[in-house]
mmCIF file of C-alpha atoms in Angstrom:
data_model
loop_
_atom_site.group_PDB
_atom_site.id
_atom_site.type_symbol
_atom_site.label_atom_id
_atom_site.label_comp_id
_atom_site.label_asym_id
_atom_site.label_seq_id
_atom_site.Cartn_x
_atom_site.Cartn_y
_atom_site.Cartn_z
ATOM 1 C CA MET A 1 29.715 -31.648 152.922
ATOM 2 C CA ALA A 2 27.194 -29.781 151.026
ATOM 3 C CA ASP A 3 24.808 -31.392 149.314
ATOM 4 C CA PRO A 4 26.577 -32.964 146.178
ATOM 5 C CA LYS A 5 26.533 -30.285 142.826
ATOM 6 C CA THR A 6 26.205 -30.459 139.352
ATOM 7 C CA GLN A 7 29.292 -28.011 138.039
ATOM 8 C CA PHE A 8 30.773 -26.272 135.246
ATOM 9 C CA TYR A 9 34.609 -25.807 136.587
ATOM 10 C CA GLY A 10 36.966 -23.907 134.243
ATOM 11 C CA ALA A 11 38.787 -21.081 133.018
ATOM 12 C CA SER A 12 37.256 -18.261 130.402
ATOM 13 C CA SER A 13 38.592 -15.331 128.550
ATOM 14 C CA LEU A 14 36.612 -11.473 129.432
ATOM 15 C CA ASP A 15 34.643 -11.955 126.893
ATOM 16 C CA GLY A 16 33.441 -15.104 127.587
ATOM 17 C CA PHE A 17 35.199 -17.231 125.440
ATOM 18 C CA LEU A 18 36.803 -20.798 126.477
ATOM 19 C CA ALA A 19 38.701 -21.437 123.325
ATOM 20 C CA THR A 20 39.792 -19.442 120.142
ATOM 21 C CA SER A 21 37.525 -20.658 116.573
ATOM 22 C CA ASP A 22 40.883 -23.327 116.490
ATOM 23 C CA ASP A 23 40.722 -24.824 119.814
ATOM 24 C CA SER A 24 43.365 -22.547 121.047
ATOM 25 C CA LEU A 25 44.204 -22.266 124.951
ATOM 26 C CA GLU A 26 47.571 -20.971 124.086
ATOM 27 C CA TRP A 27 46.389 -17.148 125.917
ATOM 28 C CA LEU A 28 45.639 -18.933 128.232
ATOM 29 C CA LEU A 29 48.616 -21.340 128.921
ATOM 30 C CA GLN A 30 50.563 -18.323 128.960
ATOM 31 C CA LEU A 31 49.164 -17.165 132.173
ATOM 32 C CA GLY A 32 50.594 -19.810 134.258
ATOM 33 C CA ASP A 33 49.687 -23.085 136.439
ATOM 34 C CA GLY A 34 45.829 -23.630 137.228
ATOM 35 C CA ALA A 35 43.550 -21.822 139.881
ATOM 36 C CA PRO A 36 44.557 -22.246 143.068
ATOM 37 C CA THR A 37 40.932 -23.631 144.080
ATOM 38 C CA TYR A 38 41.630 -26.490 141.557
ATOM 39 C CA ALA A 39 42.796 -28.941 144.472
ATOM 40 C CA ALA A 40 40.197 -28.303 146.900
ATOM 41 C CA PHE A 41 37.556 -28.380 143.899
ATOM 42 C CA ILE A 42 38.711 -31.421 142.487
ATOM 43 C CA ALA A 43 38.525 -33.641 146.134
ATOM 44 C CA ASP A 44 35.100 -33.211 146.048
ATOM 45 C CA VAL A 45 34.474 -34.354 142.368
ATOM 46 C CA GLY A 46 32.934 -37.677 142.048
ATOM 47 C CA ALA A 47 32.622 -38.111 138.330
ATOM 48 C CA ILE A 48 33.386 -35.680 135.253
ATOM 49 C CA ALA A 49 31.611 -34.996 131.882
ATOM 50 C CA MET A 50 33.435 -33.922 128.983
ATOM 51 C CA GLY A 51 32.617 -32.953 125.477
ATOM 52 C CA ALA A 52 34.480 -34.926 122.312
ATOM 53 C CA ALA A 53 36.255 -31.997 121.409
ATOM 54 C CA THR A 54 37.190 -31.455 125.225
ATOM 55 C CA TYR A 55 38.065 -34.948 125.445
ATOM 56 C CA GLU A 56 40.429 -34.472 121.803
ATOM 57 C CA TRP A 57 42.285 -31.505 123.114
ATOM 58 C CA LEU A 58 43.246 -32.969 126.500
ATOM 59 C CA LEU A 59 44.523 -35.828 124.414
ATOM 60 C CA ARG A 60 46.328 -33.746 122.059
ATOM 61 C CA HIS A 61 47.919 -31.136 123.919
ATOM 62 C CA HIS A 62 48.128 -33.021 127.102
ATOM 63 C CA LEU A 63 48.403 -36.852 126.844
ATOM 64 C CA ARG A 64 50.262 -37.043 123.756
ATOM 65 C CA PRO A 65 50.064 -40.774 123.797
ATOM 66 C CA GLY A 66 53.009 -42.407 121.977
ATOM 67 C CA SER A 67 54.917 -39.565 121.607
ATOM 68 C CA PRO A 68 58.383 -38.853 123.823
ATOM 69 C CA GLU A 69 56.107 -36.503 126.507
ATOM 70 C CA GLU A 70 53.367 -38.774 127.011
ATOM 71 C CA GLN A 71 51.168 -38.094 130.250
ATOM 72 C CA PRO A 72 48.801 -40.407 132.161
ATOM 73 C CA TRP A 73 45.091 -39.662 132.618
ATOM 74 C CA PRO A 74 44.807 -37.294 134.505
ATOM 75 C CA TYR A 75 41.682 -37.910 136.377
ATOM 76 C CA ALA A 76 40.761 -41.006 138.768
ATOM 77 C CA GLN A 77 36.883 -40.231 138.314
ATOM 78 C CA PRO A 78 35.026 -41.687 136.494
ATOM 79 C CA THR A 79 34.601 -39.980 133.058
ATOM 80 C CA TRP A 80 31.826 -39.745 130.706
ATOM 81 C CA VAL A 81 32.935 -37.956 127.356
ATOM 82 C CA PHE A 82 29.836 -37.053 125.000
ATOM 83 C CA THR A 83 30.502 -37.643 121.587
ATOM 84 C CA HIS A 84 28.624 -38.994 118.326
ATOM 85 C CA ARG A 85 31.873 -41.009 116.737
ATOM 86 C CA THR A 86 34.472 -43.427 117.657
ATOM 87 C CA LEU A 87 37.631 -41.700 119.855
ATOM 88 C CA PRO A 88 40.557 -43.411 120.646
ATOM 89 C CA THR A 89 40.244 -44.451 124.526
ATOM 90 C CA VAL A 90 43.257 -44.459 126.971
ATOM 91 C CA PRO A 91 44.241 -47.114 128.955
ATOM 92 C CA SER A 92 44.337 -45.841 132.877
ATOM 93 C CA ALA A 93 40.857 -43.789 132.270
ATOM 94 C CA ASP A 94 37.787 -45.046 133.315
ATOM 95 C CA LEU A 95 36.042 -43.755 130.522
ATOM 96 C CA ARG A 96 32.191 -44.079 129.082
ATOM 97 C CA PHE A 97 31.315 -42.950 125.571
ATOM 98 C CA VAL A 98 28.493 -41.654 125.490
ATOM 99 C CA SER A 99 25.634 -40.049 123.550
ATOM 100 C CA GLY A 100 21.815 -38.973 124.007
ATOM 101 C CA ASP A 101 18.939 -38.125 126.643
ATOM 102 C CA GLY A 102 21.974 -36.477 128.906
ATOM 103 C CA THR A 103 18.989 -36.774 131.574
ATOM 104 C CA PRO A 104 19.516 -40.549 132.250
ATOM 105 C CA ILE A 105 23.107 -40.278 131.678
ATOM 106 C CA HIS A 106 23.721 -37.320 134.373
ATOM 107 C CA ALA A 107 21.387 -40.031 136.830
ATOM 108 C CA ALA A 108 24.187 -42.439 136.407
ATOM 109 C CA MET A 109 26.492 -39.995 136.938
ATOM 110 C CA ARG A 110 25.005 -38.972 139.963
ATOM 111 C CA ALA A 111 24.948 -42.265 141.053
ATOM 112 C CA ALA A 112 28.202 -42.900 140.379
ATOM 113 C CA ALA A 113 29.708 -39.634 142.420
ATOM 114 C CA GLY A 114 28.069 -40.368 145.438
ATOM 115 C CA GLU A 115 27.909 -37.859 148.059
ATOM 116 C CA LYS A 116 30.497 -35.595 145.466
ATOM 117 C CA ASN A 117 30.032 -33.194 142.573
ATOM 118 C CA ILE A 118 30.297 -33.680 138.826
ATOM 119 C CA TRP A 119 32.119 -31.829 137.174
ATOM 120 C CA LEU A 120 31.779 -30.720 133.081
ATOM 121 C CA VAL A 121 35.252 -29.753 132.372
ATOM 122 C CA GLY A 122 33.568 -28.561 129.021
ATOM 123 C CA GLY A 123 33.211 -27.497 126.501
ATOM 124 C CA GLY A 124 30.395 -24.789 125.878
ATOM 125 C CA GLU A 125 27.471 -27.001 124.539
ATOM 126 C CA LEU A 126 27.352 -29.673 126.573
ATOM 127 C CA VAL A 127 27.542 -27.210 129.653
ATOM 128 C CA GLY A 128 24.364 -25.874 127.865
ATOM 129 C CA GLN A 129 22.448 -29.468 127.240
ATOM 130 C CA PHE A 130 22.882 -29.756 130.598
ATOM 131 C CA VAL A 131 21.569 -26.394 131.458
ATOM 132 C CA ASP A 132 18.450 -27.047 128.872
ATOM 133 C CA ARG A 133 17.807 -29.773 131.323
ATOM 134 C CA ASP A 134 18.184 -28.056 134.611
ATOM 135 C CA LEU A 135 20.623 -30.406 135.623
ATOM 136 C CA LEU A 136 23.544 -27.947 136.314
ATOM 137 C CA ASP A 137 23.717 -26.149 139.943
ATOM 138 C CA GLU A 138 26.695 -23.835 139.163
ATOM 139 C CA LEU A 139 29.552 -22.022 137.359
ATOM 140 C CA ILE A 140 32.696 -21.910 138.253
ATOM 141 C CA VAL A 141 34.609 -19.584 136.323
ATOM 142 C CA GLN A 142 38.200 -18.085 136.435
ATOM 143 C CA ILE A 143 38.149 -14.859 134.094
ATOM 144 C CA ALA A 144 41.365 -14.719 132.629
ATOM 145 C CA PRO A 145 42.626 -10.966 131.602
ATOM 146 C CA VAL A 146 42.314 -11.327 127.714
ATOM 147 C CA THR A 147 39.650 -10.882 125.779
ATOM 148 C CA LEU A 148 39.478 -12.810 122.299
ATOM 149 C CA GLY A 149 36.838 -11.252 120.497
ATOM 150 C CA ALA A 150 35.386 -14.736 119.000
ATOM 151 C CA GLY A 151 35.379 -18.318 120.116
ATOM 152 C CA LYS A 152 33.868 -21.190 121.516
ATOM 153 C CA PRO A 153 31.575 -19.695 124.018
ATOM 154 C CA LEU A 154 31.560 -20.333 127.440
ATOM 155 C CA LEU A 155 27.666 -20.918 127.739
ATOM 156 C CA PRO A 156 25.984 -20.335 124.502
ATOM 157 C CA ARG A 157 23.038 -19.525 125.803
ATOM 158 C CA SER A 158 20.674 -16.708 127.187
ATOM 159 C CA LEU A 159 19.702 -17.519 130.959
ATOM 160 C CA HIS A 160 19.101 -13.888 131.985
ATOM 161 C CA SER A 161 15.303 -14.456 133.655
ATOM 162 C CA PRO A 162 15.614 -15.052 136.542
ATOM 163 C CA PRO A 163 19.555 -14.267 136.372
ATOM 164 C CA LEU A 164 22.099 -16.205 138.182
ATOM 165 C CA ARG A 165 23.371 -15.480 141.950
ATOM 166 C CA LEU A 166 26.430 -14.313 142.201
ATOM 167 C CA LEU A 167 28.053 -16.618 145.663
ATOM 168 C CA SER A 168 31.534 -15.118 145.551
ATOM 169 C CA ALA A 169 34.363 -13.790 143.595
ATOM 170 C CA GLN A 170 37.442 -14.200 144.738
ATOM 171 C CA GLN A 171 40.743 -12.414 142.851
ATOM 172 C CA PHE A 172 44.492 -14.291 142.384
ATOM 173 C CA GLY A 173 47.168 -11.446 142.460
ATOM 174 C CA ASP A 174 46.674 -9.286 139.298
ATOM 175 C CA THR A 175 45.490 -12.036 137.079
ATOM 176 C CA PHE A 176 42.844 -13.933 137.735
ATOM 177 C CA VAL A 177 39.007 -13.789 139.557
ATOM 178 C CA GLU A 178 37.105 -16.651 140.014
ATOM 179 C CA LEU A 179 33.525 -16.041 139.609
ATOM 180 C CA ARG A 180 31.025 -18.425 141.286
ATOM 181 C CA TYR A 181 27.549 -18.955 140.295
ATOM 182 C CA GLU A 182 24.565 -20.676 141.595
ATOM 183 C CA LEU A 183 21.792 -21.312 139.097
ATOM 184 C CA PRO A 184 18.084 -20.521 138.802
ATOM 185 C CA ARG A 185 16.196 -23.553 139.226
ATOM 186 C CA ALA A 186 12.695 -24.604 137.666
ATOM 187 C CA PRO A 187 10.346 -25.630 140.274
ATOM 188 C CA THR A 188 10.120 -29.075 140.900
ATOM 189 C CA SER A 189 7.046 -30.365 139.653
ATOM 190 C CA GLN A 190 4.440 -31.427 142.338
ATOM 191 C CA PRO A 191 2.508 -34.855 142.381
ATOM 192 C CA PRO A 192 -0.975 -33.264 141.653
ATOM 193 C CA MET B 1 43.976 12.804 141.379
ATOM 194 C CA ALA B 2 46.331 10.417 139.689
ATOM 195 C CA ASP B 3 47.324 10.242 136.444
ATOM 196 C CA PRO B 4 44.043 11.355 134.460
ATOM 197 C CA LYS B 5 42.919 8.251 132.132
ATOM 198 C CA THR B 6 40.658 6.791 129.758
ATOM 199 C CA GLN B 7 38.364 4.357 130.846
ATOM 200 C CA PHE B 8 36.051 2.206 129.398
ATOM 201 C CA TYR B 9 33.078 2.108 132.935
ATOM 202 C CA GLY B 10 30.067 -0.303 132.068
ATOM 203 C CA ALA B 11 27.876 -2.933 132.630
ATOM 204 C CA SER B 12 28.122 -6.707 130.664
ATOM 205 C CA SER B 13 27.176 -9.796 130.921
ATOM 206 C CA LEU B 14 29.167 -12.921 132.031
ATOM 207 C CA ASP B 15 29.766 -13.820 128.617
ATOM 208 C CA GLY B 16 31.000 -10.335 127.673
ATOM 209 C CA PHE B 17 27.862 -8.255 125.985
ATOM 210 C CA LEU B 18 27.049 -4.989 126.274
ATOM 211 C CA ALA B 19 23.628 -5.173 124.692
ATOM 212 C CA THR B 20 21.214 -8.238 122.741
ATOM 213 C CA SER B 21 21.289 -8.033 119.335
ATOM 214 C CA ASP B 22 18.331 -5.795 119.004
ATOM 215 C CA ASP B 23 20.085 -3.430 121.451
ATOM 216 C CA SER B 24 17.579 -4.215 124.491
ATOM 217 C CA LEU B 25 19.194 -3.843 128.283
ATOM 218 C CA GLU B 26 15.939 -5.086 129.341
ATOM 219 C CA TRP B 27 18.843 -8.033 131.284
ATOM 220 C CA LEU B 28 20.432 -5.192 133.029
ATOM 221 C CA LEU B 29 17.643 -3.322 134.377
ATOM 222 C CA GLN B 30 15.913 -5.673 135.928
ATOM 223 C CA LEU B 31 18.779 -5.664 138.376
ATOM 224 C CA GLY B 32 18.053 -2.140 139.582
ATOM 225 C CA ASP B 33 19.715 0.976 139.759
ATOM 226 C CA GLY B 34 23.320 1.505 138.845
ATOM 227 C CA ALA B 35 26.556 0.583 140.052
ATOM 228 C CA PRO B 36 27.382 1.850 143.797
ATOM 229 C CA THR B 37 30.564 2.766 142.484
ATOM 230 C CA TYR B 38 29.299 5.318 139.999
ATOM 231 C CA ALA B 39 29.009 9.385 141.767
ATOM 232 C CA ALA B 40 32.285 8.448 142.816
ATOM 233 C CA PHE B 41 33.364 7.496 139.217
ATOM 234 C CA ILE B 42 31.553 10.067 137.684
ATOM 235 C CA ALA B 43 33.076 13.417 140.008
ATOM 236 C CA ASP B 44 36.228 12.266 138.453
ATOM 237 C CA VAL B 45 34.692 12.618 134.489
ATOM 238 C CA GLY B 46 35.953 15.605 132.420
ATOM 239 C CA ALA B 47 35.014 14.502 129.178
ATOM 240 C CA ILE B 48 32.482 11.781 127.731
ATOM 241 C CA ALA B 49 32.856 9.820 124.239
ATOM 242 C CA MET B 50 29.886 7.286 122.756
ATOM 243 C CA GLY B 51 29.578 6.118 119.785
ATOM 244 C CA ALA B 52 25.949 7.127 117.777
ATOM 245 C CA ALA B 53 24.200 3.555 118.694
ATOM 246 C CA THR B 54 25.117 4.301 122.186
ATOM 247 C CA TYR B 55 23.799 8.185 122.277
ATOM 248 C CA GLU B 56 20.449 6.958 120.505
ATOM 249 C CA TRP B 57 19.932 4.389 122.840
ATOM 250 C CA LEU B 58 19.989 7.144 125.677
ATOM 251 C CA LEU B 59 17.686 9.099 123.645
ATOM 252 C CA ARG B 60 15.342 6.643 122.612
ATOM 253 C CA HIS B 61 15.303 5.074 126.691
ATOM 254 C CA HIS B 62 16.255 7.619 128.436
ATOM 255 C CA LEU B 63 15.229 10.906 127.909
ATOM 256 C CA ARG B 64 12.082 10.817 125.464
ATOM 257 C CA PRO B 65 12.128 13.578 123.763
ATOM 258 C CA GLY B 66 8.842 15.364 123.830
ATOM 259 C CA SER B 67 7.143 12.627 125.925
ATOM 260 C CA PRO B 68 5.417 12.983 129.286
ATOM 261 C CA GLU B 69 8.485 11.620 130.548
ATOM 262 C CA GLU B 70 10.767 13.296 129.120
ATOM 263 C CA GLN B 71 14.218 13.465 130.996
ATOM 264 C CA PRO B 72 17.061 15.895 131.054
ATOM 265 C CA TRP B 73 20.324 15.192 129.533
ATOM 266 C CA PRO B 74 22.264 13.354 132.310
ATOM 267 C CA TYR B 75 25.458 14.214 131.682
ATOM 268 C CA ALA B 76 27.670 18.063 133.051
ATOM 269 C CA GLN B 77 30.480 17.090 130.683
ATOM 270 C CA PRO B 78 31.429 17.622 126.873
ATOM 271 C CA THR B 79 30.234 14.523 125.636
ATOM 272 C CA TRP B 80 31.828 13.887 121.974
ATOM 273 C CA VAL B 81 29.263 11.801 119.988
ATOM 274 C CA PHE B 82 31.073 9.459 117.365
ATOM 275 C CA THR B 83 28.566 9.094 114.286
ATOM 276 C CA HIS B 84 28.836 9.032 110.353
ATOM 277 C CA ARG B 85 25.104 10.331 110.421
ATOM 278 C CA THR B 86 23.241 13.126 111.720
ATOM 279 C CA LEU B 87 21.879 12.956 114.680
ATOM 280 C CA PRO B 88 19.437 15.295 116.459
ATOM 281 C CA THR B 89 20.397 16.903 119.168
ATOM 282 C CA VAL B 90 19.208 17.721 122.903
ATOM 283 C CA PRO B 91 19.365 21.190 124.068
ATOM 284 C CA SER B 92 20.927 21.037 127.387
ATOM 285 C CA ALA B 93 24.337 19.016 126.357
ATOM 286 C CA ASP B 94 27.285 19.789 125.947
ATOM 287 C CA LEU B 95 27.483 17.710 122.525
ATOM 288 C CA ARG B 96 30.381 17.677 120.042
ATOM 289 C CA PHE B 97 29.670 15.213 116.660
ATOM 290 C CA VAL B 98 32.571 13.874 115.795
ATOM 291 C CA SER B 99 33.373 11.501 112.761
ATOM 292 C CA GLY B 100 37.277 10.348 111.249
ATOM 293 C CA ASP B 101 40.532 9.834 112.809
ATOM 294 C CA GLY B 102 40.323 9.270 116.968
ATOM 295 C CA THR B 103 43.575 10.492 117.404
ATOM 296 C CA PRO B 104 43.135 14.196 117.673
ATOM 297 C CA ILE B 105 39.512 13.661 118.475
ATOM 298 C CA HIS B 106 41.203 11.711 121.856
ATOM 299 C CA ALA B 107 43.594 15.414 121.709
ATOM 300 C CA ALA B 108 40.876 17.560 122.055
ATOM 301 C CA MET B 109 38.919 14.949 124.646
ATOM 302 C CA ARG B 110 42.570 14.892 126.877
ATOM 303 C CA ALA B 111 42.399 18.894 126.388
ATOM 304 C CA ALA B 112 38.939 19.657 127.626
ATOM 305 C CA ALA B 113 38.842 16.766 130.497
ATOM 306 C CA GLY B 114 42.103 18.456 132.086
ATOM 307 C CA GLU B 115 43.078 17.009 135.466
ATOM 308 C CA LYS B 116 40.154 14.479 135.021
ATOM 309 C CA ASN B 117 39.377 10.992 133.000
ATOM 310 C CA ILE B 118 38.049 10.628 129.740
ATOM 311 C CA TRP B 119 35.159 8.339 130.168
ATOM 312 C CA LEU B 120 34.151 5.995 127.008
ATOM 313 C CA VAL B 121 30.432 4.546 127.286
ATOM 314 C CA GLY B 122 30.149 2.859 124.423
ATOM 315 C CA GLY B 123 29.505 1.165 121.973
ATOM 316 C CA GLY B 124 32.217 -2.332 122.222
ATOM 317 C CA GLU B 125 33.188 -0.855 118.620
ATOM 318 C CA LEU B 126 34.409 2.453 119.740
ATOM 319 C CA VAL B 127 36.158 1.228 122.949
ATOM 320 C CA GLY B 128 37.837 -1.103 120.430
ATOM 321 C CA GLN B 129 38.756 1.505 118.303
ATOM 322 C CA PHE B 130 40.331 3.902 120.883
ATOM 323 C CA VAL B 131 42.094 0.407 121.512
ATOM 324 C CA ASP B 132 43.913 0.094 118.502
ATOM 325 C CA ARG B 133 44.570 3.673 118.291
ATOM 326 C CA ASP B 134 46.631 2.845 121.907
ATOM 327 C CA LEU B 135 44.591 5.192 123.871
ATOM 328 C CA LEU B 136 42.241 3.168 126.251
ATOM 329 C CA ASP B 137 43.860 2.973 129.911
ATOM 330 C CA GLU B 138 41.086 0.872 131.919
ATOM 331 C CA LEU B 139 38.299 -1.369 131.349
ATOM 332 C CA ILE B 140 36.528 -1.138 134.418
ATOM 333 C CA VAL B 141 32.980 -3.800 134.408
ATOM 334 C CA GLN B 142 30.184 -4.529 136.180
ATOM 335 C CA ILE B 143 29.918 -8.346 135.372
ATOM 336 C CA ALA B 144 26.214 -8.967 135.753
ATOM 337 C CA PRO B 145 24.871 -12.467 136.522
ATOM 338 C CA VAL B 146 23.405 -13.406 133.261
ATOM 339 C CA THR B 147 24.504 -14.763 129.959
ATOM 340 C CA LEU B 148 22.896 -13.865 126.792
ATOM 341 C CA GLY B 149 24.337 -16.217 124.349
ATOM 342 C CA ALA B 150 24.867 -13.314 121.454
ATOM 343 C CA GLY B 151 24.517 -9.785 121.124
ATOM 344 C CA LYS B 152 26.964 -6.655 120.890
ATOM 345 C CA PRO B 153 30.225 -7.384 121.836
ATOM 346 C CA LEU B 154 31.677 -5.601 124.566
ATOM 347 C CA LEU B 155 35.117 -5.715 122.688
ATOM 348 C CA PRO B 156 35.225 -6.800 119.835
ATOM 349 C CA ARG B 157 38.749 -7.473 119.794
ATOM 350 C CA SER B 158 41.813 -9.858 120.668
ATOM 351 C CA LEU B 159 43.896 -8.599 123.336
ATOM 352 C CA HIS B 160 46.059 -11.555 124.706
ATOM 353 C CA SER B 161 49.780 -11.009 124.294
ATOM 354 C CA PRO B 162 50.201 -8.859 127.202
ATOM 355 C CA PRO B 163 47.588 -9.801 128.429
ATOM 356 C CA LEU B 164 45.677 -7.042 130.848
ATOM 357 C CA ARG B 165 46.353 -6.179 134.647
ATOM 358 C CA LEU B 166 43.693 -7.155 137.176
ATOM 359 C CA LEU B 167 43.793 -4.189 139.342
ATOM 360 C CA SER B 168 40.773 -5.114 141.434
ATOM 361 C CA ALA B 169 37.445 -7.829 141.983
ATOM 362 C CA GLN B 170 34.813 -5.958 144.280
ATOM 363 C CA GLN B 171 31.679 -7.827 144.624
ATOM 364 C CA PHE B 172 28.435 -5.857 145.205
ATOM 365 C CA GLY B 173 25.527 -8.440 147.198
ATOM 366 C CA ASP B 174 24.546 -11.165 145.160
ATOM 367 C CA THR B 175 24.543 -9.524 141.837
ATOM 368 C CA PHE B 176 27.406 -7.621 140.427
ATOM 369 C CA VAL B 177 31.292 -7.923 140.434
ATOM 370 C CA GLU B 178 33.211 -4.740 138.995
ATOM 371 C CA LEU B 179 36.577 -5.878 137.859
ATOM 372 C CA ARG B 180 39.428 -2.924 137.081
ATOM 373 C CA TYR B 181 41.923 -3.949 134.281
ATOM 374 C CA GLU B 182 44.625 -1.796 133.497
ATOM 375 C CA LEU B 183 45.675 -2.464 129.656
ATOM 376 C CA PRO B 184 49.342 -2.885 128.700
ATOM 377 C CA ARG B 185 50.644 0.042 126.903
ATOM 378 C CA ALA B 186 52.519 0.174 123.521
ATOM 379 C CA PRO B 187 56.084 1.318 124.338
ATOM 380 C CA THR B 188 56.146 4.612 124.134
ATOM 381 C CA SER B 189 58.309 5.994 121.149
ATOM 382 C CA GLN B 190 61.608 7.026 121.392
ATOM 383 C CA PRO B 191 63.352 9.832 119.470
ATOM 384 C CA PRO B 192 66.258 8.774 117.569
#
């Protein structure tokens, strides 16, 4: 396997939103099951990070604990949830609730992931904070054939100088295209 | 040639902006010359539409009349400029300044274009108004490998039900991918 990476992987509207303003994903769910690249992607993931809103969305819309349609936690990997609030836990999940400086947290995730990748599930503000600390290696975005006009941005940052590097563009039927970008890295500081 | 179409064709950031909030395109111009598809695209264009801000940007940044670097008007096709203000004209250009209902204006453009396509250069609000009137057939977007975080949106509309249809995705090196979408059309009204 290649060098372990920290990756965003997820779907966005053509105009760069991860969700509507009220956190709906109906525009995405109407398009059918997840990306055909998911099985290969998740097999190489050793640790997961997500923001509080993404975690709560999973609970409310997917796991629905206590309901007749209750689903198990979907990930085997240890998962870091970035939150300033106390959130309900999930018994079957390997969860760590964290806040504060992302750099030591990323180091702990890197240690847990070993030779595997770190997956940033979202949302955009968490991805942005990893970018700010120069901790994100790749953006892997499935562009859905919709525009939302407004909503929760994929990456609320200006990243253009230098630009990203497009590694691949893979079309899936008449619906999705998956774009994979490498982020420019700040030069590693050298000892004097 | 296929049925004549009304098309948006232009570059967008990965997060769906046509320009920064102050109308800068520096993020785009740093990436080099226009798309390799442009020559074939413009050969099939019979009429052009643009908004006032796009026209003014062309004047200020490209044509620069009166300056030592003055450039000629770049299009042979008749061009409709949608504006509520009086704008300076360009002697060598076939320009029509218009405002008001887009549907009869589109019909005049269609008549002028004949068997060729109509190109919406931008900006997003003009594209949105054509979408509102069900006059846009295709979106052809070159996705630049940058995010802007904020700016002038590609298409300030919610278009997801039904979704667009992805016709093609063409990668150009490690920089651009050109995505071509067909818009869903409202059912044509039938005589009773």
